[in-house]
mmCIF file of C-alpha atoms in Angstrom:
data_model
loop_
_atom_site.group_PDB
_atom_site.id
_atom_site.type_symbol
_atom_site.label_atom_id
_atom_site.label_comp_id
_atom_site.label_asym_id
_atom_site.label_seq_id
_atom_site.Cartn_x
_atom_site.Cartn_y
_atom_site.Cartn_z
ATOM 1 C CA UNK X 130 -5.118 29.286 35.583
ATOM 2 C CA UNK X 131 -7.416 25.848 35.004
ATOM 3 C CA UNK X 132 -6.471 23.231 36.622
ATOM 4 C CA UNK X 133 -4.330 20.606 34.945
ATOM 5 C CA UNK X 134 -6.520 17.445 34.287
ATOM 6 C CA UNK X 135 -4.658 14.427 35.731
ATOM 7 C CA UNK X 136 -4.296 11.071 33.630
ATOM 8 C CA UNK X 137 -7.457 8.603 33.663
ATOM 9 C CA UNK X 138 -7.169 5.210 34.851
ATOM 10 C CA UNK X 139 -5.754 3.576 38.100
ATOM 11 C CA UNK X 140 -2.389 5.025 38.783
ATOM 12 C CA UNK X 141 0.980 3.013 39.418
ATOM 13 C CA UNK X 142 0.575 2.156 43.123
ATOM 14 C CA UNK X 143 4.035 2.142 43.981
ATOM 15 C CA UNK X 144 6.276 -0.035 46.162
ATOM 16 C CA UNK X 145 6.068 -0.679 49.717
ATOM 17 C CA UNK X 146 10.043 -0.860 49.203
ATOM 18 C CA UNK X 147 10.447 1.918 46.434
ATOM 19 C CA UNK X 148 14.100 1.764 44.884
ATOM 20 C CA UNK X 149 16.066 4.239 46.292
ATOM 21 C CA UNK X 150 16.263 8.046 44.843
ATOM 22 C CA UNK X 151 18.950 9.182 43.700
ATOM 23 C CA UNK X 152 19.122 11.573 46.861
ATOM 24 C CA UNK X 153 19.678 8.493 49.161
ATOM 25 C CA UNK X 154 21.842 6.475 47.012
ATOM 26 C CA UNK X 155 24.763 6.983 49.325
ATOM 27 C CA UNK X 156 22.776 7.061 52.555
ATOM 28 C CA UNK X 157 20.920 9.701 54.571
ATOM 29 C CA UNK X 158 22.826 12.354 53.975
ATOM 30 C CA UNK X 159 19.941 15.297 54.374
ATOM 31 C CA UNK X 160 18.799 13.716 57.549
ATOM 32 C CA UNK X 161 18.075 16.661 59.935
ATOM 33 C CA UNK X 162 19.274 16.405 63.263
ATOM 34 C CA UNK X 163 17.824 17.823 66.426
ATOM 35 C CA UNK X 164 14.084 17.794 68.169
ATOM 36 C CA UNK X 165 12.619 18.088 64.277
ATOM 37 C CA UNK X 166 13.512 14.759 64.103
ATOM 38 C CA UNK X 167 15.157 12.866 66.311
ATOM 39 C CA UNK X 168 14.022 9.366 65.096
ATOM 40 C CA UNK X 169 15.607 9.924 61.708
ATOM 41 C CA UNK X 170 18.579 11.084 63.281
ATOM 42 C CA UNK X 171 19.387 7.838 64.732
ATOM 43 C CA UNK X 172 19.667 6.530 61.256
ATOM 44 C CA UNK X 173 21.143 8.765 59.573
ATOM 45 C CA UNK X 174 24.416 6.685 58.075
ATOM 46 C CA UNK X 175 22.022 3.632 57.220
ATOM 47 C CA UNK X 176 22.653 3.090 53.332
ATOM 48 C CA UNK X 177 20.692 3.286 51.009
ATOM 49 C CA UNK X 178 17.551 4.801 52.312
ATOM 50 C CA UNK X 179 14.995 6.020 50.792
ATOM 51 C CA UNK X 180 12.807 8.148 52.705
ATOM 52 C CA UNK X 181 12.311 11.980 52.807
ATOM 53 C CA UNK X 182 12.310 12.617 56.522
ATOM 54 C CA UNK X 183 9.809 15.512 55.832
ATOM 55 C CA UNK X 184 6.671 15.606 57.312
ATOM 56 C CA UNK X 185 4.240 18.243 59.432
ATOM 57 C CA UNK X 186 4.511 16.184 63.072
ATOM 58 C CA UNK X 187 7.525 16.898 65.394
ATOM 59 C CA UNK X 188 8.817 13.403 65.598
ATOM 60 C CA UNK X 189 9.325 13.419 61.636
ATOM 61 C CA UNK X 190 8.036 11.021 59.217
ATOM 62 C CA UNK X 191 10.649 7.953 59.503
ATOM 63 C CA UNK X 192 9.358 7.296 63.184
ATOM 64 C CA UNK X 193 8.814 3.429 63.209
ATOM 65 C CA UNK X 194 10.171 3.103 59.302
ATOM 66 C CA UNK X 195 13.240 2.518 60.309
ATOM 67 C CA UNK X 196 13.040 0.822 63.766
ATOM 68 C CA UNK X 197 10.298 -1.374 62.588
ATOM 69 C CA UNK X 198 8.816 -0.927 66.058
ATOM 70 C CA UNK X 199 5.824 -2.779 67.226
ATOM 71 C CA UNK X 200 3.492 1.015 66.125
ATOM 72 C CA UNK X 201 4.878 1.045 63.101
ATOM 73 C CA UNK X 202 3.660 -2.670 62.117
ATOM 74 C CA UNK X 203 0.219 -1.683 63.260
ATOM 75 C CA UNK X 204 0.387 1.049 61.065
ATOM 76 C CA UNK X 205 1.562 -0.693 58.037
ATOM 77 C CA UNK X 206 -1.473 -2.952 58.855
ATOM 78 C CA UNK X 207 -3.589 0.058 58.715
ATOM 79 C CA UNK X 208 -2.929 1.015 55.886
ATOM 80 C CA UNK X 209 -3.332 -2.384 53.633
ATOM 81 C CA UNK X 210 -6.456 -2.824 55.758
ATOM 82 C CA UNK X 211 -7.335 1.022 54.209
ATOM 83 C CA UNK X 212 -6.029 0.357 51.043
ATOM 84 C CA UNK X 213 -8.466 -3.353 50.709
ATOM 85 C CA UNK X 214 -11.484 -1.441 51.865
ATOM 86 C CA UNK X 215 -10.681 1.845 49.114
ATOM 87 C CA UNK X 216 -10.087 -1.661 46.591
ATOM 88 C CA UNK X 217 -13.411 -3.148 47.526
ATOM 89 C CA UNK X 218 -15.152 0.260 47.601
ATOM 90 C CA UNK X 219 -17.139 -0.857 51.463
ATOM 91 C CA UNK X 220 -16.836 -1.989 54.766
ATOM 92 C CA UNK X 221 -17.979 -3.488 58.251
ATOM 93 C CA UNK X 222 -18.981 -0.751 60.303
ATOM 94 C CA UNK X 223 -18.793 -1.174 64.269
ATOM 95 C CA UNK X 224 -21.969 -1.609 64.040
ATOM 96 C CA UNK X 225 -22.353 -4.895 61.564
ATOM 97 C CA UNK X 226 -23.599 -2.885 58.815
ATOM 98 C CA UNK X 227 -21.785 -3.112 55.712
ATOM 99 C CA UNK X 228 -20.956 0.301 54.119
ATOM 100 C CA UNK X 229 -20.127 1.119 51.068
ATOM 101 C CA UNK X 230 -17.923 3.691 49.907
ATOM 102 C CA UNK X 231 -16.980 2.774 46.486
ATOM 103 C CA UNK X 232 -19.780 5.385 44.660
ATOM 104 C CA UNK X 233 -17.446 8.117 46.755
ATOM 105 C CA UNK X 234 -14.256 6.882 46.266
ATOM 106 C CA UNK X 235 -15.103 7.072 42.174
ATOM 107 C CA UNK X 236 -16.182 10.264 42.659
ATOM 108 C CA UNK X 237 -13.086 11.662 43.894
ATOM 109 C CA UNK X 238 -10.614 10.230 42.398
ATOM 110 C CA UNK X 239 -12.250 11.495 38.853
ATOM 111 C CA UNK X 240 -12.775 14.925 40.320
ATOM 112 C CA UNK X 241 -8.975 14.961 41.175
ATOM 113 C CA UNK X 242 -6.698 17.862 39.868
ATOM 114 C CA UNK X 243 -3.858 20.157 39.821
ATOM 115 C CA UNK X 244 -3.780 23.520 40.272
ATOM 116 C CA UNK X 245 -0.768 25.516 39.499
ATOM 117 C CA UNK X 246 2.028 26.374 39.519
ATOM 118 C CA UNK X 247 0.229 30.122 38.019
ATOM 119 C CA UNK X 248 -2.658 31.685 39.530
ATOM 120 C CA UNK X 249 -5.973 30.027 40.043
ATOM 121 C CA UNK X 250 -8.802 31.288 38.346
ATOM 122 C CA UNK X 251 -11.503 32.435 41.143
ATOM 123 C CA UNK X 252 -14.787 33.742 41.086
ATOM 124 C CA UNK X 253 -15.484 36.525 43.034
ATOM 125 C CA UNK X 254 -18.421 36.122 46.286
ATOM 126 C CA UNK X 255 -19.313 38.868 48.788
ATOM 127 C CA UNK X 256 -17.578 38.773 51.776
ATOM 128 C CA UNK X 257 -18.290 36.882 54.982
ATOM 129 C CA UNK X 258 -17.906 37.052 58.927
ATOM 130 C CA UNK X 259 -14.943 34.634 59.319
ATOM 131 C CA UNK X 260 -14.791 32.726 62.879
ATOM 132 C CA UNK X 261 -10.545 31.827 63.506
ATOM 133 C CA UNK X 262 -10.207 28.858 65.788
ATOM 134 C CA UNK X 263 -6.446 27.881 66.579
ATOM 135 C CA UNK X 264 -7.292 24.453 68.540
ATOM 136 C CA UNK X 265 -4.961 21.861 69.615
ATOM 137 C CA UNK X 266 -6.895 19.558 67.292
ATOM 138 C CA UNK X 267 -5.957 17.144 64.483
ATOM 139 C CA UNK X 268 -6.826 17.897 61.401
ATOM 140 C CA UNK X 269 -9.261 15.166 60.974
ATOM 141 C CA UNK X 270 -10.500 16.208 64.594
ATOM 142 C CA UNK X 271 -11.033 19.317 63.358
ATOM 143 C CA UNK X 272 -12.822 18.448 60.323
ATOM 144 C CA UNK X 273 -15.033 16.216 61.768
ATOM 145 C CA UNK X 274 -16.266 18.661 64.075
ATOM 146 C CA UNK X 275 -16.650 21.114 61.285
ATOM 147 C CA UNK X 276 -18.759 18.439 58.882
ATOM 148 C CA UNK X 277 -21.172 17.658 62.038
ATOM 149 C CA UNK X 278 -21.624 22.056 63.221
ATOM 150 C CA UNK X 279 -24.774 23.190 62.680
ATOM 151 C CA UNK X 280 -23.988 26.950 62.644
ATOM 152 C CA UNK X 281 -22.353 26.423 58.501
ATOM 153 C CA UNK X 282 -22.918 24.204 56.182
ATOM 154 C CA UNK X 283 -21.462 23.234 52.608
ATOM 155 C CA UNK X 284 -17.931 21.248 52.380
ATOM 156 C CA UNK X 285 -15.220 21.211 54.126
ATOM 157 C CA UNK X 286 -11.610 21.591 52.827
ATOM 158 C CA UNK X 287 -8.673 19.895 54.646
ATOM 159 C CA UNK X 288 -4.687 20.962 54.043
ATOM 160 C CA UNK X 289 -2.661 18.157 53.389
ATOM 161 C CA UNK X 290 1.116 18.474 54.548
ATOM 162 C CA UNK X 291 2.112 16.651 51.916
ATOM 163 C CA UNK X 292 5.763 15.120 50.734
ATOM 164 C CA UNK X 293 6.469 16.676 46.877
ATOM 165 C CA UNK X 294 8.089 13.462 45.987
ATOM 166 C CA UNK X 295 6.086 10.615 47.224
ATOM 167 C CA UNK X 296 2.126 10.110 47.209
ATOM 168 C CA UNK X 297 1.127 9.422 50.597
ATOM 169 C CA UNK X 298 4.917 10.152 51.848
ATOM 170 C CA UNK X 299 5.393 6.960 54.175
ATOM 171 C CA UNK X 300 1.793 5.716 54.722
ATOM 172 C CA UNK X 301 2.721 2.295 53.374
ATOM 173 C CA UNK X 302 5.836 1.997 55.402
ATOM 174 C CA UNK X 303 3.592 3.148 58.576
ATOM 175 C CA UNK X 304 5.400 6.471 59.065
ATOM 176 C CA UNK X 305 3.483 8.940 61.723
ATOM 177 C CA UNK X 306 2.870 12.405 60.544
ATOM 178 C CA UNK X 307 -0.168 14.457 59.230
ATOM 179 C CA UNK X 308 -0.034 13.265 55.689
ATOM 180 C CA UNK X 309 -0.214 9.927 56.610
ATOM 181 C CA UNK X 310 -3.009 9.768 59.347
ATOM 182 C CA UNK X 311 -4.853 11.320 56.445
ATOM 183 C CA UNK X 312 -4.370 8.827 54.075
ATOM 184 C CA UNK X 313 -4.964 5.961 56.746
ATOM 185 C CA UNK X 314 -8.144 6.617 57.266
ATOM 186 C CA UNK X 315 -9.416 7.667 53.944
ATOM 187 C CA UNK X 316 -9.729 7.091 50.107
ATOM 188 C CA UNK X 317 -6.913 10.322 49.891
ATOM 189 C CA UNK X 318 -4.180 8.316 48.806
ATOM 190 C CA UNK X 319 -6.294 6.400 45.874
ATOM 191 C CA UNK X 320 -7.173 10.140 44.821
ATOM 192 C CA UNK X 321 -3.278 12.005 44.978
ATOM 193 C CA UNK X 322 -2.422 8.783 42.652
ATOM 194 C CA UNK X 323 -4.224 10.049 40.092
ATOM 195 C CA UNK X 324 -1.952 13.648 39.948
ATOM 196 C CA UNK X 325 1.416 11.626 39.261
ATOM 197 C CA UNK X 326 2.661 14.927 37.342
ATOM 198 C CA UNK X 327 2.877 16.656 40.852
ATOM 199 C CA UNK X 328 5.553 14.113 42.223
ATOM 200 C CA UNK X 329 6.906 13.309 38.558
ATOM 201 C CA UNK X 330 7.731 17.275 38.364
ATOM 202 C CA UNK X 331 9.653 17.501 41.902
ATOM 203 C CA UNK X 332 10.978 14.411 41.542
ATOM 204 C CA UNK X 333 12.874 15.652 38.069
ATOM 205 C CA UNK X 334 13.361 19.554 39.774
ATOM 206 C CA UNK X 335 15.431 18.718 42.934
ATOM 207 C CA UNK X 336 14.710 22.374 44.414
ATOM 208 C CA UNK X 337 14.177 22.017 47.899
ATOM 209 C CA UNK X 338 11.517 25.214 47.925
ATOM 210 C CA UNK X 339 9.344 22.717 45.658
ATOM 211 C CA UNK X 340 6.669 24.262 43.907
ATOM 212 C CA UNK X 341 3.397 26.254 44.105
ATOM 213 C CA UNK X 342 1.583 23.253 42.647
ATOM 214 C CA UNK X 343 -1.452 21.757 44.426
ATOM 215 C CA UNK X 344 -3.808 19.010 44.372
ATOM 216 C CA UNK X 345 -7.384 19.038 45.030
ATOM 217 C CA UNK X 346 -9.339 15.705 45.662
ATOM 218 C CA UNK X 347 -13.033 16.788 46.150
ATOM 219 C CA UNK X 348 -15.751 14.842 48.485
ATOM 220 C CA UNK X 349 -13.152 12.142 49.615
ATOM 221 C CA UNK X 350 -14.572 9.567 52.392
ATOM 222 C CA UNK X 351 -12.835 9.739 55.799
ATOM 223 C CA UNK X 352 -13.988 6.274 56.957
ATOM 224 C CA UNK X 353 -11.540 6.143 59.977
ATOM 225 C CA UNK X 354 -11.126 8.022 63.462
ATOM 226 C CA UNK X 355 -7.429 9.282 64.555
ATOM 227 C CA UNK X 356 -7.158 5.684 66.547
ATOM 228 C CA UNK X 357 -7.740 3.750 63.651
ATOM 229 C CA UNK X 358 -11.083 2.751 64.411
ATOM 230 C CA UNK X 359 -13.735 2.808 61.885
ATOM 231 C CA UNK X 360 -16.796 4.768 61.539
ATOM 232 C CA UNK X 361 -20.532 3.822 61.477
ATOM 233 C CA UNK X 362 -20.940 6.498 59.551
ATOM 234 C CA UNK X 363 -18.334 7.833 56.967
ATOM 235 C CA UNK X 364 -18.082 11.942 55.840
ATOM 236 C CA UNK X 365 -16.448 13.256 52.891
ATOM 237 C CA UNK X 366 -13.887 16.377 52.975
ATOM 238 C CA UNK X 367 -11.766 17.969 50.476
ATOM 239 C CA UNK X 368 -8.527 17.825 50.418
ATOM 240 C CA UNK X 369 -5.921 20.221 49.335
ATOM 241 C CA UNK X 370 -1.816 18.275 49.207
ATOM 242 C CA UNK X 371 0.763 20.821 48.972
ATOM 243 C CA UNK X 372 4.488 20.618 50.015
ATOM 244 C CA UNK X 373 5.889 23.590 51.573
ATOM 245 C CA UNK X 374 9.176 24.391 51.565
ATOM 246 C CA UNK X 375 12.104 21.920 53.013
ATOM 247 C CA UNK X 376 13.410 24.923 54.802
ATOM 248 C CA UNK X 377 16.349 22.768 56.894
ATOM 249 C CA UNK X 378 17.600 21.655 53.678
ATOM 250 C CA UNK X 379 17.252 25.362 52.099
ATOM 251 C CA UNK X 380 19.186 26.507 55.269
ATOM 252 C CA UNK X 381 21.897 23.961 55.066
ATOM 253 C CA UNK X 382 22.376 23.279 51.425
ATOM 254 C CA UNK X 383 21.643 26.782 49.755
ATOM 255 C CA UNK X 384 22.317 29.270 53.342
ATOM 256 C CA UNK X 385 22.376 32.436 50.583
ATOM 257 C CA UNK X 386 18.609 31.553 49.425
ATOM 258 C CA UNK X 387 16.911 31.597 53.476
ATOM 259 C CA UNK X 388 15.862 34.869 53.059
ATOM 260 C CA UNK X 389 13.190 33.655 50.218
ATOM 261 C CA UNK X 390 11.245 31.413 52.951
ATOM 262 C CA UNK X 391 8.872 33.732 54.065
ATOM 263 C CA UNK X 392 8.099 34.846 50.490
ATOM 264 C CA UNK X 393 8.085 30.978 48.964
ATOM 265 C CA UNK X 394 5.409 30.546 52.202
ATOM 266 C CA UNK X 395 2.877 33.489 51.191
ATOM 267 C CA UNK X 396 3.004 32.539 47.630
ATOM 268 C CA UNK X 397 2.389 28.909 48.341
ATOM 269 C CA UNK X 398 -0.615 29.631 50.933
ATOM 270 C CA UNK X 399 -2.134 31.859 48.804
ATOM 271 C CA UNK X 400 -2.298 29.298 45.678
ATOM 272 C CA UNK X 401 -3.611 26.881 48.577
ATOM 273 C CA UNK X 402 -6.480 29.103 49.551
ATOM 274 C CA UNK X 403 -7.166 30.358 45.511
ATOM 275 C CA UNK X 404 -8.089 26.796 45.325
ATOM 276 C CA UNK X 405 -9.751 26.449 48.495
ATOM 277 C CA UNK X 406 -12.242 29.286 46.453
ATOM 278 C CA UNK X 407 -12.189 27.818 43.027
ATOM 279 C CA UNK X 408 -13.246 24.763 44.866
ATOM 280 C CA UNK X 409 -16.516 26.213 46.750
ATOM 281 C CA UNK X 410 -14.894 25.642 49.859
ATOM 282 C CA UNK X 411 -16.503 28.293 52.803
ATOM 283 C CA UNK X 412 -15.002 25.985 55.944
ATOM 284 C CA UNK X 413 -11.344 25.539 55.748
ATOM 285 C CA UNK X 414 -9.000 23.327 58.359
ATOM 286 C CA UNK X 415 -5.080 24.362 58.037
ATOM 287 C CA UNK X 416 -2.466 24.090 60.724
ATOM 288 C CA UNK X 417 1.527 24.260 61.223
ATOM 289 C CA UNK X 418 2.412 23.344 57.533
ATOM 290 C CA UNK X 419 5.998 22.134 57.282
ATOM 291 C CA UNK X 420 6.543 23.549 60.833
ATOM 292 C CA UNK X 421 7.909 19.506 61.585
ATOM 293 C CA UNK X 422 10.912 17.992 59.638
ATOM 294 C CA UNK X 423 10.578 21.028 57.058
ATOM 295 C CA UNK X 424 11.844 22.756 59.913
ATOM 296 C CA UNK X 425 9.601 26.136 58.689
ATOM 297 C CA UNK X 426 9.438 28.686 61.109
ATOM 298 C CA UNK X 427 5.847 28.562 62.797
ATOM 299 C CA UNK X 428 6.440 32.545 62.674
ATOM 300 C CA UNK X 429 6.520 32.595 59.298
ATOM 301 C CA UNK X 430 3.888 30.020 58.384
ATOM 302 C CA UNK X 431 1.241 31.890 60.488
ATOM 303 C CA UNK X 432 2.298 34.755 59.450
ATOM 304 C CA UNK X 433 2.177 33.912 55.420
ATOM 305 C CA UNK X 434 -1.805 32.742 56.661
ATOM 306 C CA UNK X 435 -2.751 35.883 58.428
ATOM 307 C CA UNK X 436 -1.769 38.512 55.468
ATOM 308 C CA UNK X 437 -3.690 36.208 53.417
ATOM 309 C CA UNK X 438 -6.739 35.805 55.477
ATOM 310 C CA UNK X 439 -6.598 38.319 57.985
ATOM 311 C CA UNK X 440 -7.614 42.593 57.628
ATOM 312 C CA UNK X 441 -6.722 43.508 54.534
ATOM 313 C CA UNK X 442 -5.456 40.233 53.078
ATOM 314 C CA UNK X 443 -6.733 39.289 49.403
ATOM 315 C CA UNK X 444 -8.728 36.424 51.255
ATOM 316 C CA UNK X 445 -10.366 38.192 53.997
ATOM 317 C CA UNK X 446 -14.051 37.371 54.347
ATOM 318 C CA UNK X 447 -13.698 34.770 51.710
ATOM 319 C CA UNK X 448 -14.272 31.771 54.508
ATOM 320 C CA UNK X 449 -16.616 31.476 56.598
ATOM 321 C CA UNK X 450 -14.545 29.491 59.162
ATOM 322 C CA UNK X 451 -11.298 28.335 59.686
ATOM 323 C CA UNK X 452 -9.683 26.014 62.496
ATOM 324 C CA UNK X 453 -5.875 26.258 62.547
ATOM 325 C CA UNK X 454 -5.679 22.647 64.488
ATOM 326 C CA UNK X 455 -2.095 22.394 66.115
ATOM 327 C CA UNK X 456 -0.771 19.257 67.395
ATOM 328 C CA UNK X 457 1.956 20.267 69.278
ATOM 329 C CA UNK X 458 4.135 18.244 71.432
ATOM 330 C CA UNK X 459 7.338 21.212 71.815
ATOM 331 C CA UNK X 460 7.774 22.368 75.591
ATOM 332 C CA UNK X 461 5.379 25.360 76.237
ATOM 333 C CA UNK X 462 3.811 24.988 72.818
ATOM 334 C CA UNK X 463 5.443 27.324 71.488
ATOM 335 C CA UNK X 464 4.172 25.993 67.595
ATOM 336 C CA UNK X 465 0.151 26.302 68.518
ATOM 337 C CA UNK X 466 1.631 29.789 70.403
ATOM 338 C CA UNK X 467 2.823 31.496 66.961
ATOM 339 C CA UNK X 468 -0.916 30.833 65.961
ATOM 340 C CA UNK X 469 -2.428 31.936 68.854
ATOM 341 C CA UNK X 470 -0.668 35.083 68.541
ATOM 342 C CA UNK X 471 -0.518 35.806 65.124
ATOM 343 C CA UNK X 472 -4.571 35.128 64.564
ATOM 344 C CA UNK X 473 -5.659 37.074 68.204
ATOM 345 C CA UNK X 474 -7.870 39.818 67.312
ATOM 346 C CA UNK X 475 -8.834 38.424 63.999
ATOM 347 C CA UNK X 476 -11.924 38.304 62.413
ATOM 348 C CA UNK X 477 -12.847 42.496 62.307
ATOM 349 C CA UNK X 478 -11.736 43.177 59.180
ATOM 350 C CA UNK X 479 -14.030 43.033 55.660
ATOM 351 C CA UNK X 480 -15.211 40.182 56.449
ATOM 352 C CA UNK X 481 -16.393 40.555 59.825
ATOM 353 C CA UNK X 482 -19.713 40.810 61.805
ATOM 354 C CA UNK X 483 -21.591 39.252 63.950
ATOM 355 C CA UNK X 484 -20.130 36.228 65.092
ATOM 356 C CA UNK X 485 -16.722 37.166 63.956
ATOM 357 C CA UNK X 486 -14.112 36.074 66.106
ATOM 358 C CA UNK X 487 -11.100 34.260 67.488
ATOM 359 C CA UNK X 488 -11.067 31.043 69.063
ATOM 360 C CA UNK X 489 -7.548 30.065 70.986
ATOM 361 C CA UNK X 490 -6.122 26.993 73.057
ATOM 362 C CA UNK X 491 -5.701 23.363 73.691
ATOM 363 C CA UNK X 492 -9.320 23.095 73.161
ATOM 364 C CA UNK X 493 -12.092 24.649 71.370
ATOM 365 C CA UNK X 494 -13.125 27.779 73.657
ATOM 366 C CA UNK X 495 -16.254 30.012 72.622
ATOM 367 C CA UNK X 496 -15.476 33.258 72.042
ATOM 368 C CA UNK X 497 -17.405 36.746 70.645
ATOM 369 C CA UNK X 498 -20.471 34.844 71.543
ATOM 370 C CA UNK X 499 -19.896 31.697 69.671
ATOM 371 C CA UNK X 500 -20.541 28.119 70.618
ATOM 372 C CA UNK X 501 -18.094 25.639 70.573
ATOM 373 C CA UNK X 502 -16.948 21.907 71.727
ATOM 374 C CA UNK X 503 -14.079 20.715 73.772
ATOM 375 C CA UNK X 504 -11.364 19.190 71.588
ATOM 376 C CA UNK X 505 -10.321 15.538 72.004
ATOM 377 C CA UNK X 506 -6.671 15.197 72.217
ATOM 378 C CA UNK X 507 -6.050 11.668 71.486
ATOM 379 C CA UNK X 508 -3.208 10.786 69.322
ATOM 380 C CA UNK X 509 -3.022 8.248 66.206
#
């Protein structure tokens, strides 16, 4: 299926204080409790909220939204600081250089579309060894490292673990998950703007399995490190936003329909990685996708990305690398463990060969004779 081409022109940035949703109207009532997110939690009679409490990080997306805590101001200053410099199209490196940006930014946001919901159109390529890494990485950790290897070259395609209702999800408010550390330090948020039918159509279908829709925003400039701190040199990635599943509310709300998860999950990684192909992408970062406030089961995630990609899967040998970058904070790691496990002995299938192989761990460890660096495990 072609992609959809998205409106021309700036899009509606939105409010820092958006109305609230019908959904919230009468307070947070789908709020989920426990270690998913336990910030949220503490809020959840407050009236009249607005947020999603979804998100791909552990302590959900409302940490600091909410409390208004000293991290959360920093954030929010973050991100206006981001949002002048995508505006302005440069910056002040470290360095005293001024770099600009604004060429790349243009770029990207014109190149942005949506794919979906139906089958992606993909050409066919022979197959290639694919090296599996499961690191304890972030994403733009792990895509750094990929831009700067020597061993591949050609682009690199990032998953964003996105919200299906709002761009960004709460990178204005200076909410803390993967979505919005992405957006804070790059031009992504200027470019999912420009795809407004992806939020207009979940905001009007109030499923909570969302939709197999995704957005692709090609070259974008990554201009920031995971502290904040800006680059002397920016790179570009692609990014591919997709929502997966809100399984606690699927679980809570519609009990009967749980058994659909792991299906929803395939169908949704595999219109993720048709246009990870359509776009010419060979070097792929993905990770625990809704395994945070979605409550997904990292079981089933990892297990929807292994019949895809592993022996036998439609996409084996299609990639030439992929990093799985965990961030996992859970006792025993037991989210970056379901990886571990379900991509160990990877890599032999069609597309394999010399070089082929599995890389596990906190770090990046070399494995079937392959060279690789130690991964840093700051945090945002």
């Amino acid at each position: 299926m072609p992609p959809a081409r998205v409106s021309d022109g700036p899009g509606r940035q939105p409010s820092v204080h958006p109305k609230p949703s019908r959904r919230f109207a009468q307070g947070c009532v789908w709020v989920l409790l426990g270690p998913g997110n336990s910030v949220a939690a503490q809020y959840k009679d407050r009236s009249r909220c607005v947020h999603e409490h979804d998100g791909g990080d552990r302590v959900g997306r409302d940490r600091g939204v909410h409390g208004g805590d000293a991290m959360s101001a920093r954030l929010r200053g973050i991100a206006r600081q981001t949002e002048e410099i995508v505006a302005a199209g440069s910056y002040q490196a470290p360095d005293g250089r001024e770099v600009s940006i604004a060429a790349a930014v243009a770029a990207a946001q014109e190149g942005t579309r949506m794919y979906g919901p139906g089958p992606v159109d993909i050409p066919r390529a022979a197959p290639v060894p694919t090296f599996f890494e499961v690191t304890g990485e972030s994403s733009l950790e792990a895509a750094r490292r990929l831009t700067g290897s020597e061993r591949h070259t050609g682009p690199v395609a990032v998953l964003n673990f996105s919200s299906a209702r709002n761009p960004g999800g709460g990178y204005l408010n200076g909410a803390q998950a993967q979505e919005e550390a992405l957006c804070r330090a790059s031009a992504l948020y200027a470019c999912v703007l420009r795809a407004r039918e992806f939020y207009d159509h979940h905001r009007t279908h109030r499923d909570a399995f969302y939709s197999d829709r995704v957005i692709h925003s090609p070259a974008v400039p990554v201009f920031r490190d995971d502290r904040g701190r800006l680059l002397d040199e920016p790179y570009t990635v692609g990014f591919l936003t997709a929502a997966a599943p809100n399984a606690g509310v699927v679980r809570r709300t519609t009990p009967e329909r749980a058994a659909e998860l792991p299906r929803a999950l395939g169908a949704r990684a595999e219109r993720v990685l048709e246009t990870a192909v359509a776009g010419g992408y060979r070097r792929l970062v993905l990770g625990a996708w809704g395994c945070g406030v979605f409550q997904n089961d990292p079981e089933q995630v990892a297990g929807a990305f292994r019949a895809l990609l592993g022996d036998g899967g439609r996409f084996s040998g299609s990639f030439e690398h992929v990093v799985f970058g965990v961030l996992d904070r859970t006792p025993g790691t037991v989210v970056r463990g379901a990886f571990e496990r379900a991509f160990a002995g990877a890599g032999a299938g069609a597309g394999a060969g010399a070089g082929a192989g599995v890389a596990t761990g906190a770090g990046v460890v070399a494995v079937a004779g392959t060279e690789a660096g130690q991964g840093d495990q700051r945090q945002p």
